[in-house]
Amino acid sequence: MTGSTLSFEFFPPRTPEAVGRLAITRERLAAFRPAFFSVTFGAGGSTRELTLETSLATRVATGIECAPHISCIGTPVAELREVLQHYVAEGIRRVVALRGDMPSGLTGFGELRYANELVAFIRRETGSTFHIEVAAYPEFHPQAPSAAADLANFKRKIDAGADSAITQYFYNADAYFRFVDSCAKLGITAPIVPGIMPITNYSQLARFSEMCGAEIPRWIARRLQGFGDDRASIRAFGIEVTAELCARLLERGAPGLHFYTMNQHEAVEAILRRLDITDGHGLGRGTQALA
Ligand code: FAD
């Protein structure tokens, strides 16, 4: 299982307290020697400066590569070009390229309507400068008319020049492996790294899942609902379930783990400790704890 990647995603902090919190989080998670960190980008360019600033601060603080995201929806091509020029000038060499979701109040897609068009644009503008990550949806994107159409659209992104993919989060390992198999049948060989959302809070998770089309299996939802306000039980159960999912994914050959950290380190650390993973460079060799 060499070559597996461990990575951690942040969002740009907006208050001094949040900046301080993220500084602690990235220091704690850097100890696991991830392959890279990534920082989200507000659709419509709303976090444009903050995304780059947070990415550079993360790289300086940890010495580890940090990939800013970039999304095209509602953003003029001229502005995307400027963002890319800044990334190149700052020595950024990995980006996560997305369509994004239209912020409420905005209308009109912009010039680039889908992520495959953004990937093609990045390649046209910057050649092979960047390692380009794109999004993948094992349970399918909520706006896709069918599973087959979504797979074809995912392939368009790879054909346009994406190097690898990170999935939307999911709690059903079979959905992931079936998706990867379908991709292989379409000739896609790019690594598809599972995105992992630690379970720490039921109502927040339910809200996110509703928006992004990720399914919380009924048995997990019922257990979490049953814990009510008992945060310690939610946390213990969430860590156990998420760690078991990660162990299953790595054992069956997933090429890494990408954690949606929500700028918090505690749950991610607890999951990695449970998996016996202390060093991202050795990912996949330390999952005996749950085997
Ligand atoms: P696309 O790949 O363009 O797909 C969107 C929909 O359009 C799908 O239903 C697809 O089937 C369909 N489609 C795609 N191409 C075509 C085509 N050529 N013709 C017709 N239909 C097509 N959002 C942010 O705003 N900022 C972020 O930083 C961010 N980071 C993310 C990171 C990860 C790892 C993931 C999984 C998601 C992230 N998102 C982010 C959310 C993402 O922007 C949304 O899920 C969005 O709705 C879809 O983006 P996409 O890049 O997958 O879009």
XYZ file of C-alpha atoms and ligand atoms in Angstrom:
344
model
C 0.000 0.000 0.000
C 2.833 2.414 -0.669
C 1.968 5.639 -2.411
C -1.201 6.128 -0.343
C -1.876 9.728 0.506
C -3.160 11.296 3.669
C -4.523 14.830 3.356
C -6.500 17.308 5.436
C -8.951 19.957 4.273
C -9.539 23.337 5.935
C -11.759 26.321 5.226
C -10.425 29.890 5.433
C -10.958 31.246 8.976
C -12.746 34.602 9.240
C -12.172 35.755 12.829
C -9.007 36.085 14.923
C -10.255 33.231 17.158
C -10.798 31.008 14.135
C -7.328 31.882 12.822
C -5.836 30.837 16.177
C -7.854 27.640 16.224
C -6.685 26.702 12.729
C -3.048 27.408 13.669
C -3.341 24.785 16.432
C -5.206 22.335 14.195
C -2.662 22.447 11.388
C 0.243 22.070 13.807
C -1.372 18.994 15.399
C -2.249 17.439 12.046
C 1.120 18.259 10.467
C 2.593 15.769 12.955
C 0.931 13.004 10.893
C 3.030 14.071 7.896
C 0.202 14.374 5.355
C 1.008 14.546 1.642
C -0.812 17.888 1.530
C -3.376 20.167 3.109
C -6.116 21.868 1.106
C -8.173 25.026 1.606
C -11.696 25.565 0.269
C -12.700 28.393 -2.075
C -16.042 30.218 -1.735
C -18.053 29.839 -4.938
C -18.281 33.141 -6.806
C -14.778 34.051 -5.582
C -15.997 35.133 -2.116
C -12.894 33.819 -0.305
C -10.434 34.410 -3.126
C -7.780 36.253 -1.066
C -8.456 34.331 2.146
C -8.053 30.969 0.412
C -4.624 31.886 -0.922
C -3.590 33.572 2.338
C -4.627 30.528 4.392
C -2.862 28.157 1.987
C 0.383 30.122 2.149
C 0.199 30.465 5.946
C -0.322 26.704 6.213
C 2.656 25.966 3.986
C 4.909 28.375 5.897
C 3.819 27.046 9.304
C 4.168 23.358 8.452
C 6.573 23.112 5.499
C 3.964 20.866 3.854
C 2.359 21.497 0.449
C -1.019 23.200 0.592
C -3.495 23.043 -2.301
C -5.968 25.907 -2.621
C -9.306 24.993 -4.170
C -10.662 27.009 -7.093
C -14.262 27.031 -8.287
C -15.641 28.425 -11.517
C -19.355 28.955 -11.004
C -20.355 32.615 -11.224
C -16.738 33.746 -11.705
C -15.583 35.471 -14.907
C -12.760 33.771 -16.782
C -10.585 36.893 -16.416
C -10.839 36.561 -12.644
C -10.057 32.838 -12.700
C -7.003 33.639 -14.810
C -5.822 36.123 -12.174
C -6.353 33.615 -9.377
C -4.287 31.031 -11.275
C -1.539 33.582 -11.945
C -1.343 34.315 -8.216
C -1.166 30.601 -7.440
C 1.656 30.109 -9.959
C 3.567 33.158 -8.682
C 3.339 31.874 -5.093
C 4.754 28.490 -6.042
C 1.478 26.586 -5.624
C 1.693 23.330 -7.580
C -1.501 21.486 -6.624
C -5.100 22.734 -6.882
C -8.533 21.238 -6.256
C -10.715 22.301 -9.216
C -14.494 22.488 -8.705
C -17.613 23.884 -10.227
C -18.890 25.077 -6.843
C -22.472 25.743 -5.831
C -24.108 29.029 -6.719
C -24.302 31.217 -3.609
C -27.909 32.189 -2.885
C -28.782 35.533 -4.439
C -26.497 35.000 -7.423
C -27.798 33.925 -10.808
C -26.117 32.806 -14.025
C -23.492 30.137 -14.346
C -20.595 32.292 -15.541
C -18.474 31.440 -18.542
C -17.310 28.027 -17.342
C -20.328 25.945 -16.408
C -18.829 22.670 -15.235
C -15.655 21.491 -13.553
C -14.449 19.693 -16.709
C -14.401 23.109 -18.433
C -12.411 24.537 -15.521
C -9.883 21.696 -15.692
C -9.464 22.259 -19.447
C -9.062 26.000 -18.802
C -6.370 25.417 -16.138
C -4.467 23.118 -18.513
C -4.779 25.625 -21.381
C -3.581 28.503 -19.223
C -0.869 26.817 -17.157
C 0.079 23.582 -18.944
C 1.367 20.950 -16.545
C 2.202 23.384 -13.720
C -0.440 21.967 -11.390
C -1.396 18.582 -10.080
C -5.173 18.920 -10.480
C -7.573 17.220 -8.066
C -11.290 17.040 -8.868
C -14.389 15.943 -6.942
C -16.000 12.499 -7.266
C -19.364 11.285 -5.947
C -19.667 7.594 -4.982
C -23.354 8.180 -4.112
C -23.686 10.477 -7.158
C -24.055 14.213 -7.382
C -27.537 15.400 -6.365
C -28.076 17.272 -9.652
C -26.992 14.397 -11.904
C -29.878 13.034 -13.999
C -28.571 9.454 -13.587
C -25.665 7.471 -12.174
C -24.401 6.790 -15.714
C -24.525 10.492 -16.638
C -22.612 11.429 -13.487
C -19.945 8.800 -14.228
C -19.626 10.113 -17.796
C -19.277 13.636 -16.411
C -16.623 12.485 -13.946
C -14.728 10.933 -16.860
C -14.904 14.271 -18.703
C -12.930 15.851 -15.849
C -10.253 13.179 -15.985
C -10.087 13.381 -19.794
C -9.748 17.168 -19.525
C -6.524 16.648 -17.548
C -7.298 15.996 -13.863
C -4.642 13.873 -12.141
C -6.629 12.489 -9.225
C -9.909 12.828 -7.374
C -11.217 13.252 -3.852
C -14.695 11.975 -3.092
C -17.645 13.533 -1.374
C -17.957 11.935 2.058
C -19.977 8.756 2.493
C -20.487 6.116 5.185
C -21.049 3.144 2.908
C -17.766 1.596 1.738
C -19.577 -0.503 -0.902
C -20.782 2.661 -2.679
C -17.153 3.777 -2.932
C -15.757 0.462 -4.233
C -18.579 0.077 -6.748
C -17.914 3.620 -7.990
C -14.186 2.877 -8.341
C -15.006 -0.345 -10.251
C -17.312 1.551 -12.619
C -14.566 4.113 -13.216
C -12.062 1.342 -13.977
C -14.513 -0.075 -16.549
C -14.556 3.349 -18.210
C -10.746 3.249 -18.373
C -10.180 5.728 -15.528
C -6.929 4.936 -13.751
C -6.490 8.168 -11.744
C -6.450 7.615 -7.964
C -9.832 8.286 -6.319
C -9.195 9.100 -2.662
C -12.125 8.763 -0.253
C -13.182 11.958 1.512
C -13.840 11.299 5.203
C -16.125 13.390 7.383
C -15.665 12.575 11.083
C -19.008 12.327 12.869
C -19.099 14.754 15.792
C -22.501 16.444 15.686
C -25.719 14.925 14.332
C -27.740 18.011 13.390
C -24.816 19.623 11.540
C -24.045 16.386 9.712
C -27.711 15.915 8.752
C -27.847 19.469 7.379
C -24.663 19.055 5.302
C -25.728 15.653 4.034
C -29.089 16.983 2.905
C -27.315 19.707 0.881
C -24.618 17.589 -0.720
C -26.541 14.367 -1.290
C -24.423 12.195 1.046
C -26.439 9.479 2.749
C -26.312 8.884 6.480
C -27.281 5.210 6.849
C -30.443 4.802 8.909
C -28.728 2.789 11.632
C -26.152 5.560 12.142
C -28.815 8.300 12.147
C -30.993 6.395 14.647
C -28.075 5.788 17.008
C -26.987 9.426 16.858
C -30.550 10.649 17.424
C -30.756 8.297 20.403
C -27.791 9.982 22.081
C -29.688 13.295 22.267
C -27.420 15.940 23.827
C -24.925 13.387 25.150
C -21.938 14.758 23.247
C -19.458 12.295 24.732
C -21.462 9.332 23.422
C -21.918 10.945 19.993
C -18.189 11.559 19.827
C -17.209 8.037 20.930
C -19.668 6.405 18.511
C -18.673 8.775 15.682
C -14.986 8.023 16.097
C -15.603 4.283 16.199
C -17.820 4.261 13.091
C -15.572 6.583 11.074
C -12.402 4.692 12.040
C -14.008 1.376 11.031
C -14.951 2.894 7.666
C -11.366 4.109 7.128
C -9.933 0.712 8.078
C -12.252 -1.047 5.621
C -11.363 1.410 2.851
C -7.611 1.040 3.339
C -7.749 -2.747 3.674
C -9.615 -3.027 0.379
C -7.118 -0.809 -1.419
C -8.306 2.810 -1.251
C -5.353 4.979 -2.321
C -5.449 7.238 0.750
C -7.730 9.253 3.026
C -8.709 12.932 2.737
C -10.243 14.322 5.936
C -12.816 17.113 5.997
C -11.471 18.496 9.263
C -13.870 21.448 9.709
C -10.710 23.118 11.101
C -10.821 20.822 14.165
C -8.112 18.327 15.016
C -9.537 16.285 17.901
C -11.775 13.830 16.045
C -9.314 13.341 13.172
C -6.489 12.617 15.616
C -8.660 10.179 17.545
C -9.570 8.332 14.333
C -5.953 8.136 13.155
C -4.803 6.943 16.576
C -7.452 4.239 16.527
C -6.176 3.153 13.123
C -2.610 3.141 14.465
C -1.631 5.688 11.830
C 1.054 8.004 13.132
C 2.673 8.930 9.853
C 0.858 9.578 6.567
C 3.877 8.255 4.680
C 3.136 4.816 6.114
C -0.606 4.982 5.472
C -2.146 1.582 4.878
C 0.456 -0.271 6.919
C -1.062 0.541 10.290
C -4.669 -0.548 10.185
C -4.248 -3.871 11.979
C -5.786 -2.298 15.080
C -9.256 -2.658 13.596
C -8.693 -5.558 11.233
P -19.115 19.153 -11.762
O -18.124 18.074 -11.919
O -19.151 20.231 -12.783
O -20.547 18.458 -11.645
C -21.701 19.186 -11.226
C -22.967 18.540 -11.794
O -23.041 18.782 -13.189
C -23.027 17.017 -11.644
O -24.365 16.671 -11.437
C -22.517 16.501 -12.976
O -23.024 15.207 -13.289
C -23.028 17.568 -13.930
N -22.111 17.799 -15.065
C -20.763 17.876 -15.000
N -20.225 18.145 -16.213
C -21.272 18.251 -17.038
C -21.364 18.517 -18.436
N -20.264 18.761 -19.172
N -22.612 18.557 -18.998
C -23.722 18.336 -18.239
N -23.679 18.057 -16.913
C -22.472 18.028 -16.324
N -17.491 23.735 -3.265
C -17.021 25.010 -3.180
O -17.774 25.945 -3.463
N -15.736 25.273 -2.757
C -14.871 24.293 -2.452
O -13.721 24.564 -2.087
C -15.320 22.940 -2.550
N -14.483 21.909 -2.279
C -14.897 20.620 -2.501
C -13.989 19.571 -2.332
C -14.376 18.250 -2.558
C -13.343 17.148 -2.405
C -15.722 17.955 -2.943
C -16.169 16.535 -3.165
C -16.638 18.997 -3.101
C -16.249 20.329 -2.905
N -17.121 21.403 -3.100
C -16.661 22.700 -2.977
C -18.521 21.163 -3.467
C -18.738 21.187 -4.987
O -18.445 22.452 -5.518
C -20.206 20.835 -5.247
O -20.416 19.469 -4.956
C -20.736 21.182 -6.620
O -22.161 21.026 -6.602
C -20.207 20.313 -7.759
O -18.906 20.581 -8.037
P -18.091 19.640 -9.055
O -16.781 20.246 -9.230
O -18.180 18.243 -8.643
O -19.000 19.889 -10.354
